XYZ file of C-alpha atoms in Angstrom:
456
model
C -8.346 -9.185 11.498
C -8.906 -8.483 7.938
C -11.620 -8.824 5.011
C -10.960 -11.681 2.567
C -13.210 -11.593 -0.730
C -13.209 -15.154 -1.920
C -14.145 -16.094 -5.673
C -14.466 -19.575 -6.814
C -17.498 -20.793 -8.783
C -17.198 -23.982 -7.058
C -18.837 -23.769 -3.370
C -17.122 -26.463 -1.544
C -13.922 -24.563 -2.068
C -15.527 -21.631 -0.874
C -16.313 -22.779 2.537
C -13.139 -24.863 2.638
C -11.225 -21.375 2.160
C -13.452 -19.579 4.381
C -13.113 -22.239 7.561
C -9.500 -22.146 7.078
C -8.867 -18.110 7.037
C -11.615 -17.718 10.181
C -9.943 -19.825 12.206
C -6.627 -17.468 11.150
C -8.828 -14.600 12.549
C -10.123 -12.837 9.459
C -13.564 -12.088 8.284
C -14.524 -13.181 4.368
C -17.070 -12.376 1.740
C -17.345 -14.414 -0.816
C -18.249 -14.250 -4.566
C -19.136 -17.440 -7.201
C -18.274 -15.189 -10.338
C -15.487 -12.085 -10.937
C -18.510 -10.203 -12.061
C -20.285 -11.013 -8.415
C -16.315 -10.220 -7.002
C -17.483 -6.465 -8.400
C -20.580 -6.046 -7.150
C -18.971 -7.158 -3.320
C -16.368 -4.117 -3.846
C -18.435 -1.575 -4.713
C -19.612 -2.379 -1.659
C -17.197 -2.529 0.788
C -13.577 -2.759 -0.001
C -11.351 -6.348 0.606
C -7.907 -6.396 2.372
C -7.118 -8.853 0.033
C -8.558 -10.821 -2.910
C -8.535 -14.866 -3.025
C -9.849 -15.707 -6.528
C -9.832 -18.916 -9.074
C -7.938 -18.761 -11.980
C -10.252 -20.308 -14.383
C -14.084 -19.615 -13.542
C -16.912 -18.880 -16.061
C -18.464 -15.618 -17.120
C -15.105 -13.642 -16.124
C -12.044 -15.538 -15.416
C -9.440 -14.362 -12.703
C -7.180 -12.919 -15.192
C -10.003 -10.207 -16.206
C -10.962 -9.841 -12.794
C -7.622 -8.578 -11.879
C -7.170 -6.440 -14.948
C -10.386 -4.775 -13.424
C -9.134 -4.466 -9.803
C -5.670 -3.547 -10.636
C -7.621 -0.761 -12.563
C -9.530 0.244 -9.438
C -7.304 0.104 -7.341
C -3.661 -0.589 -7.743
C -2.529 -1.909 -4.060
C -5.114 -4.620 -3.573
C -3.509 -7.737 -3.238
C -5.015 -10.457 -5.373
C -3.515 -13.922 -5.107
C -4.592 -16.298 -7.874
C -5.580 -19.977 -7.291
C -4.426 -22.305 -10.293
C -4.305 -25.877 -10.808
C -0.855 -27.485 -11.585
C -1.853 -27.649 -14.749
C -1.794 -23.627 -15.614
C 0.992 -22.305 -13.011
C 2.299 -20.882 -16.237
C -0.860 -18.288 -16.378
C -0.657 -17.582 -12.714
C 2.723 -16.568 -13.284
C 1.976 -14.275 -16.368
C -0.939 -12.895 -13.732
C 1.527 -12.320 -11.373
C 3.624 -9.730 -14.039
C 0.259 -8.317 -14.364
C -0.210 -7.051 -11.108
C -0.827 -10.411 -9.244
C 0.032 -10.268 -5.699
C 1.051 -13.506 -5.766
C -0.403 -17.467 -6.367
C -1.217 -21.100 -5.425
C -1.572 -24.327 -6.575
C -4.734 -26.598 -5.899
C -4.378 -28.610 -3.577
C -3.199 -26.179 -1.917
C -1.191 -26.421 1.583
C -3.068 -24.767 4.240
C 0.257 -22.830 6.104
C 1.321 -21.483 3.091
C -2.295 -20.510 2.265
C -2.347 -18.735 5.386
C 1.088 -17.294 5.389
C 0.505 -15.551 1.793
C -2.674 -14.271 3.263
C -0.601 -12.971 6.152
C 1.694 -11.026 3.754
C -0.773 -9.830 1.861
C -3.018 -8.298 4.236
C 0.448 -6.823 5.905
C 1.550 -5.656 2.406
C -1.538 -3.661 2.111
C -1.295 -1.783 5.635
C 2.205 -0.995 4.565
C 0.740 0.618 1.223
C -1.595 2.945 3.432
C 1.343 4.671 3.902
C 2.227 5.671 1.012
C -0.115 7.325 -1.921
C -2.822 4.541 -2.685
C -2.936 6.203 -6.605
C -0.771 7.989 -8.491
C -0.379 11.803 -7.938
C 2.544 13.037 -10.533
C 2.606 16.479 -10.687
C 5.899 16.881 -12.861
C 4.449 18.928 -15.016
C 3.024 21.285 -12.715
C 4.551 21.675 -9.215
C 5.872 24.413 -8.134
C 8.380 23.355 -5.890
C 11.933 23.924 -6.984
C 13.047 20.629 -5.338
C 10.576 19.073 -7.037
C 11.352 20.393 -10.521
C 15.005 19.436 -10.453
C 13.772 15.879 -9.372
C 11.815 15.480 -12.004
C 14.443 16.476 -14.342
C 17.034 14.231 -12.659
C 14.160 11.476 -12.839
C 13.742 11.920 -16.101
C 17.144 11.763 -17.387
C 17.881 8.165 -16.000
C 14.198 6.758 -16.857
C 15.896 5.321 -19.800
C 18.842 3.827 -18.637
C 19.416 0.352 -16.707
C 20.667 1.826 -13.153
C 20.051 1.467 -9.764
C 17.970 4.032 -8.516
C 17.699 4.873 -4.532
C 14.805 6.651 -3.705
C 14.289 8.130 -0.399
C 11.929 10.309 1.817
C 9.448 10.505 4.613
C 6.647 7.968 4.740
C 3.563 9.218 1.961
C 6.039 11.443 0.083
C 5.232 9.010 -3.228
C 8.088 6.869 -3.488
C 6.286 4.263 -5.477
C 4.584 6.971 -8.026
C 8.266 8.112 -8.946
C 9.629 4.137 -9.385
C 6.255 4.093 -11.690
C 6.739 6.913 -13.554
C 10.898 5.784 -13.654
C 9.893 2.431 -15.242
C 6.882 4.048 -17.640
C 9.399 6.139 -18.894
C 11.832 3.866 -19.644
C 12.225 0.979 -22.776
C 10.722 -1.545 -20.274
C 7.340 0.026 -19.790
C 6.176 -3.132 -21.961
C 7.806 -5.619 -20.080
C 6.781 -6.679 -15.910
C 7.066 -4.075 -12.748
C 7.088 -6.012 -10.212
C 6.596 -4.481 -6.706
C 7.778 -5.981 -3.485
C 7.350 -4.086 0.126
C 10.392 -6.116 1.898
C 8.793 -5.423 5.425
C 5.568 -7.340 5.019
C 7.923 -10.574 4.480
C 9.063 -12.604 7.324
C 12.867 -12.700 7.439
C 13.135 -15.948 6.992
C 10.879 -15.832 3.772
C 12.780 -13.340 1.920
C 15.328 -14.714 -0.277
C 12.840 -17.341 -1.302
C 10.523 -14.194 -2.467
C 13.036 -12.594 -4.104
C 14.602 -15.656 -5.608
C 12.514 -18.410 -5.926
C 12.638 -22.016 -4.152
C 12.762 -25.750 -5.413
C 10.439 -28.525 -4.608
C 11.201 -29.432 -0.843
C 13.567 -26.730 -0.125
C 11.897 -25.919 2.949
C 8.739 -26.998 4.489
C 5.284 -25.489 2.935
C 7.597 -25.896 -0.359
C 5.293 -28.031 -2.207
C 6.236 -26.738 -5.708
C 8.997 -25.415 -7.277
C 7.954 -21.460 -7.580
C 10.040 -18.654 -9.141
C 10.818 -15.493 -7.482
C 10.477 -11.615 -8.134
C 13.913 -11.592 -9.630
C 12.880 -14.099 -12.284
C 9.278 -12.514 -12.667
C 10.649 -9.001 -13.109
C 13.220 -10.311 -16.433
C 13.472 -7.988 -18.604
C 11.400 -5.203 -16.533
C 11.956 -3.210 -13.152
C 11.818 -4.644 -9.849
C 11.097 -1.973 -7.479
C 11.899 -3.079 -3.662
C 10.064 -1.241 -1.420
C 11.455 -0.839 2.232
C 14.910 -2.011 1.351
C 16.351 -1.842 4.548
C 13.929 -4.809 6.147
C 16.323 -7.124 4.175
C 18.006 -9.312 6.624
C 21.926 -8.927 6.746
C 22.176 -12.800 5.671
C 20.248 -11.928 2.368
C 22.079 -8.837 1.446
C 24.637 -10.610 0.217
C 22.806 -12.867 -2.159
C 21.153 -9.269 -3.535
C 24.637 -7.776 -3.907
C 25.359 -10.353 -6.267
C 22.233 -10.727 -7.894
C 23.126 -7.284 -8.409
C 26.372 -7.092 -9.886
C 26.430 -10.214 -11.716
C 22.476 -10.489 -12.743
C 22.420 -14.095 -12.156
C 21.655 -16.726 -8.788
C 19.963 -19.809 -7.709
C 16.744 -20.705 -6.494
C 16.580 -21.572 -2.672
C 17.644 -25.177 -2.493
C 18.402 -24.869 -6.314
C 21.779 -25.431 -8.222
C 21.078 -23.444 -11.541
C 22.489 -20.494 -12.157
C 19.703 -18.271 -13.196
C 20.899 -15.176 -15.565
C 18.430 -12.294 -15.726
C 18.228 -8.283 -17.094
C 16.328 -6.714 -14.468
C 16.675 -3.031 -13.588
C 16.297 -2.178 -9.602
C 14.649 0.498 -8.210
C 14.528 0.857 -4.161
C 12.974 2.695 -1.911
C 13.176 3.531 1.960
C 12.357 6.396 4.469
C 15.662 5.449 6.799
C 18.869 6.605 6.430
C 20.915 3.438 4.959
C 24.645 5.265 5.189
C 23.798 5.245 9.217
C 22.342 1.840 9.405
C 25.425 0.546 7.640
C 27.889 2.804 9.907
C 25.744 0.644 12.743
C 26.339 -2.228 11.063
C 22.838 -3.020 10.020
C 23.157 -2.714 6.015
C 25.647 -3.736 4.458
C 27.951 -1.099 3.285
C 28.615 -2.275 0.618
C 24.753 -2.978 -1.092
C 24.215 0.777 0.021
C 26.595 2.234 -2.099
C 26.163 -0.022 -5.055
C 21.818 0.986 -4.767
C 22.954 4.209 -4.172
C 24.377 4.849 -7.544
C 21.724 7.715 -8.094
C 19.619 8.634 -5.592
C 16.340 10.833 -5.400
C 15.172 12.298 -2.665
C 11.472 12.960 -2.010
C 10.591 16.632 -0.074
C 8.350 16.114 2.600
C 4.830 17.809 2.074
C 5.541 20.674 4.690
C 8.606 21.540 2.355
C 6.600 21.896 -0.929
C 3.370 23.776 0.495
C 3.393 25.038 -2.686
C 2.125 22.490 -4.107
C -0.967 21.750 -1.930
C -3.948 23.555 -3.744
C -2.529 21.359 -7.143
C -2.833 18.487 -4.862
C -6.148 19.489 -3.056
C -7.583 19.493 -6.105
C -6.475 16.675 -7.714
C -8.295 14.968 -4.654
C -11.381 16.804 -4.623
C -11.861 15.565 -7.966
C -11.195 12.179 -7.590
C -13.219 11.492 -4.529
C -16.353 13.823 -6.336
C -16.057 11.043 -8.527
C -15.530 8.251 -6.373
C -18.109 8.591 -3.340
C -20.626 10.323 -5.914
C -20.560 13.938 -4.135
C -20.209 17.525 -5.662
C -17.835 19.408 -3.634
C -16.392 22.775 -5.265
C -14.273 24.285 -3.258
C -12.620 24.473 0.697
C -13.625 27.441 2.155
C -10.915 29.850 3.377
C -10.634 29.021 6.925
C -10.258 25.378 5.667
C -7.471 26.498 3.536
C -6.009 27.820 6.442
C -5.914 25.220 8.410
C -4.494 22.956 6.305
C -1.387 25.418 5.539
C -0.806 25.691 9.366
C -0.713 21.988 9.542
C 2.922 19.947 9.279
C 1.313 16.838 7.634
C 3.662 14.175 9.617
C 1.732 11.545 7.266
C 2.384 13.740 3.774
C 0.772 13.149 0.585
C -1.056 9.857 2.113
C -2.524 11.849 4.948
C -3.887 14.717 2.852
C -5.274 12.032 0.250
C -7.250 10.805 3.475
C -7.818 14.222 5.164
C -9.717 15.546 1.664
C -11.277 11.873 1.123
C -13.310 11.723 4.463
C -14.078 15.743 3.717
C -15.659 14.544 1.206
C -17.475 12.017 2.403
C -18.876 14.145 5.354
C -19.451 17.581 3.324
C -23.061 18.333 3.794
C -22.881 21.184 1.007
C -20.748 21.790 -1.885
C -17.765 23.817 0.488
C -15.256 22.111 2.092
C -15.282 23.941 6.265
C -12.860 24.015 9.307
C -14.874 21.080 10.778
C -15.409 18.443 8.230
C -11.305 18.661 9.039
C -9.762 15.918 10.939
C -9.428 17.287 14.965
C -5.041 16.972 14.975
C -5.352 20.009 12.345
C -7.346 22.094 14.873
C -4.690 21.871 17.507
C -2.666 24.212 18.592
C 1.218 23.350 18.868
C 1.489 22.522 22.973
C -2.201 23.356 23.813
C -3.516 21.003 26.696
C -6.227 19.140 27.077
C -9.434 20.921 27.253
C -10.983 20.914 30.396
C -14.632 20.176 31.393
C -16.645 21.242 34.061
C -18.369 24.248 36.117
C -14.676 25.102 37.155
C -13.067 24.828 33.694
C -12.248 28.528 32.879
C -13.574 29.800 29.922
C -12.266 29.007 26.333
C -12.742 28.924 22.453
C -16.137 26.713 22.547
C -15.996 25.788 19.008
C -12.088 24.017 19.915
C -13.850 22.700 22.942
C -16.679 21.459 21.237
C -14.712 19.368 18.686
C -12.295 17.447 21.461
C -15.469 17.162 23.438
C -17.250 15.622 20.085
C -13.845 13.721 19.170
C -13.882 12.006 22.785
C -17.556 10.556 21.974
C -16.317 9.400 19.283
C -13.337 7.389 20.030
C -15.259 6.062 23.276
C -18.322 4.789 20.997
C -16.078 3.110 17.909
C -13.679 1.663 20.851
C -17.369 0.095 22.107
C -18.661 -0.885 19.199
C -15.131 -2.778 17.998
C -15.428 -4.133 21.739
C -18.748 -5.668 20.919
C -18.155 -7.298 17.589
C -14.641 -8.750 18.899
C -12.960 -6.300 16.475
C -15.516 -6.679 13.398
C -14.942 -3.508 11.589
C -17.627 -4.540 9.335
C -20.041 -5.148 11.974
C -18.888 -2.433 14.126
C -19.710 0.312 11.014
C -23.122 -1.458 11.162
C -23.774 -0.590 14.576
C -22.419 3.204 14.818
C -24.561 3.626 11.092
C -21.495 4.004 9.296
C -20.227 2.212 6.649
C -17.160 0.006 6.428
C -14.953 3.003 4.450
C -16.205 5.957 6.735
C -15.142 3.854 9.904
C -12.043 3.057 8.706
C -11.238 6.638 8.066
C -12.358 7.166 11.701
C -10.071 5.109 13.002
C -7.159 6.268 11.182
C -7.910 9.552 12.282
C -8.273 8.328 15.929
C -5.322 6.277 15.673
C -7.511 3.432 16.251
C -6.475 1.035 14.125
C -5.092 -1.504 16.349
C -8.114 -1.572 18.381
C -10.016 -3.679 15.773
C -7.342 -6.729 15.791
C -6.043 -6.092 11.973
């Protein structure tokens, strides 16, 4: 399940949206104006946004300059009649997710909802802003990446770009395009593992009229969007084998057709791709093609994982402190020392993403202005091996502050698992019940590793 916000000043189309994702499982909000579509984030945050192209007051095209502004990774996908596809597309070079036509058919409605929604659980794990600390790590990995970075901004080749999950791989394809003579011209962004296999050369290509069904339109793809600019490919290795080959050659001769087109299609785009698995062994398995990987792999940058750049973590944990001061409206100054700690002690399997979230919902639950131990999420409090902490007259004897926080953590999990029981999986609903709101149960969950529980 996930939260739709729908804008459309016209009602009917509301509800006719609204019926048709519900019965698709998610829940929706919905909004008659893009300055009402404001008021419902600053609220509570959408999965995705559905919103009208042309609407009075603020049209969709400001709307999305003010959400992309906000927040980078929320999918908006832009409803146009046939009439002014034209500004959909130039939406979609802005930072459009993606768009349809009215009428609109009600499987590919659905589908792009499906991607989008998937497209932003993939983001989670990765850095939801930038943090590009280039000019101030003090990593020595990290300096020479920069450098290397830097050096090919401005040139048109491939770039690989690899590391762990929530290393940043999408801040350093930014900051490769910003630095570059395209910065003026389209990045477009595609995360290749929120697309159905069989949906992926029609993304990245385009499709005719007819060429499959749900094709009601001829549509280009993120090959033809990104002319000119960067086209950054997240996930690289969920491309199927069968599609490879069409990339290769997109590659090395900048030009192919649309899905059940005959046109050649020429274009200048400049790739950047990204993936945390090791391509050389998936093509020795023969599951990438060998030769894609070494053509992408013409210079490749490889992201340290947090735990080797420790560094680097007060720069960070303040660059978050600040940010979420700002954000949730708090004043915190400083983590105290056992907090500090901690946090070096920690491995930080999730990286950069993890500590964004860690220091986020420390935040958020900091009674004072100083960050402690226990406004820490309970994995950093665990010792390496340590079992289970008993209960009982006959438990023996322990550290009651460690066995009041996995006694605490238990209620927890036991009373969001209930409340998500109750509602049928209604995060919204659920935060209602445990007095919490939508945000600060979601960052419950993720620390829980609850996520699945609520259907999304």
């Amino acid at each position: 399940m996930a939260l739709i916000l729908i804008v459309d000043d016209e009602k009917n189309m509301r509800r006719v949206l609204a019926a048709n994702l519900a019965r698709d499982g998610h829940e929706t909000m919905e909004a008659a104006s893009g300055r009402d579509a404001l008021v419902e984030c600053a609220g509570q945050t959408p999965d995705c946004v559905l919103t009208d192209l042309k609407m009075p007051d603020m049209d969709g095209m400001d709307l999305l300059a003010h959400l992309n502004a906000q927040d980078p990774h929320l999918p908006v996908v832009m409803l146009t009649a046939h009439g002014t596809v034209q500004t959909a597309v130039e939406a979609m070079k802005r930072g459009a997710f993606d768009y349809l036509t009215k009428p609109f058919d009600t499987d590919e409605l659905l589908q792009t909802v499906r991607r989008a929604v998937e497209t932003r659980r993939l983001d989670d794990r990765e850095p939801a802003e930038s943090v590009d600390t280039a000019d101030l790590t003090a990593n020595e990995a990290m300096r020479k990446l920069y450098a290397l970075a830097d050096k090919v901004a401005d040139s048109p080749t491939t770039v690989l770009i690899t590391g762990e999950s929530g290393t940043g791989k999408e801040v350093l394809a930014r900051r490769l395009h910003e630095k570059s003579g395209r910065v003026d011209k389209p990045y477009i962004r595609v995360n290749c593992a929120a697309i159905p296999s069989g949906l992926v050369e029609s993304e990245l290509f385009g499709h005719e009229k007819g060429a499959f069904t749900g094709a009601v339109g001829s549509k280009p793809g993120r090959f033809e969007l990104a002319d000119g600019g960067t086209l950054f490919l997240d996930e690289i290795g969920a491309v199927p084998l069968e599609t490879q080959v069409k990339l290769l050659r997109a590659l090395q001769e900048r030009q192919f057709e649309r899905v059940g087109g005959i046109k050649t299609i020429n274009v200048d785009v400049r790739l950047i791709a990204a993936t945390n698995v090791d391509l050389k062994h998936e093509a020795s398995e023969g599951r990438f093609r060998e030769d894609l990987y070494y053509r992408l792999n013409v210079v490749h940058l490889r992201l340290p994982a947090l735990r080797e750049r420790m560094e680097d973590l007060p720069l960070l944990l303040e660059t978050f402190r600040k940010r979420f001061n700002e954000r949730l409206g708090r004043n915190v100054v400083q983590f105290n020392a056992e907090a500090l700690a901690t946090m070096r002690a920690y491995s930080w399997p999730g990286n950069i993403r993890e500590l964004e979230n860690a220091v986020e919902r420390a935040v958020l639950l900091c009674d004072g202005d100083t960050v402690t131990v226990h406004e820490l999420p309970d994995e950093m409090h665990a010792r390496p091996g340590s079992a289970p902490v008993a209960t009982g007259p006959d438990a023996p004897l322990g550290d009651i502050k460690e066995a009041s926080r996995e006694a605490a953590a238990r209620v927890e999990v036991d009373m969001i698992r209930r409340a998500l029981k109750e509602t049928g999986g209604n995060v919204t609903q659920a935060a209602r019940i445990l007095g919490l709101s939508r945000k600060g149960l979601q960052i419950k969950m993720r620390e829980h590793d609850l996520e699945r529980d609520s259907g999304d």
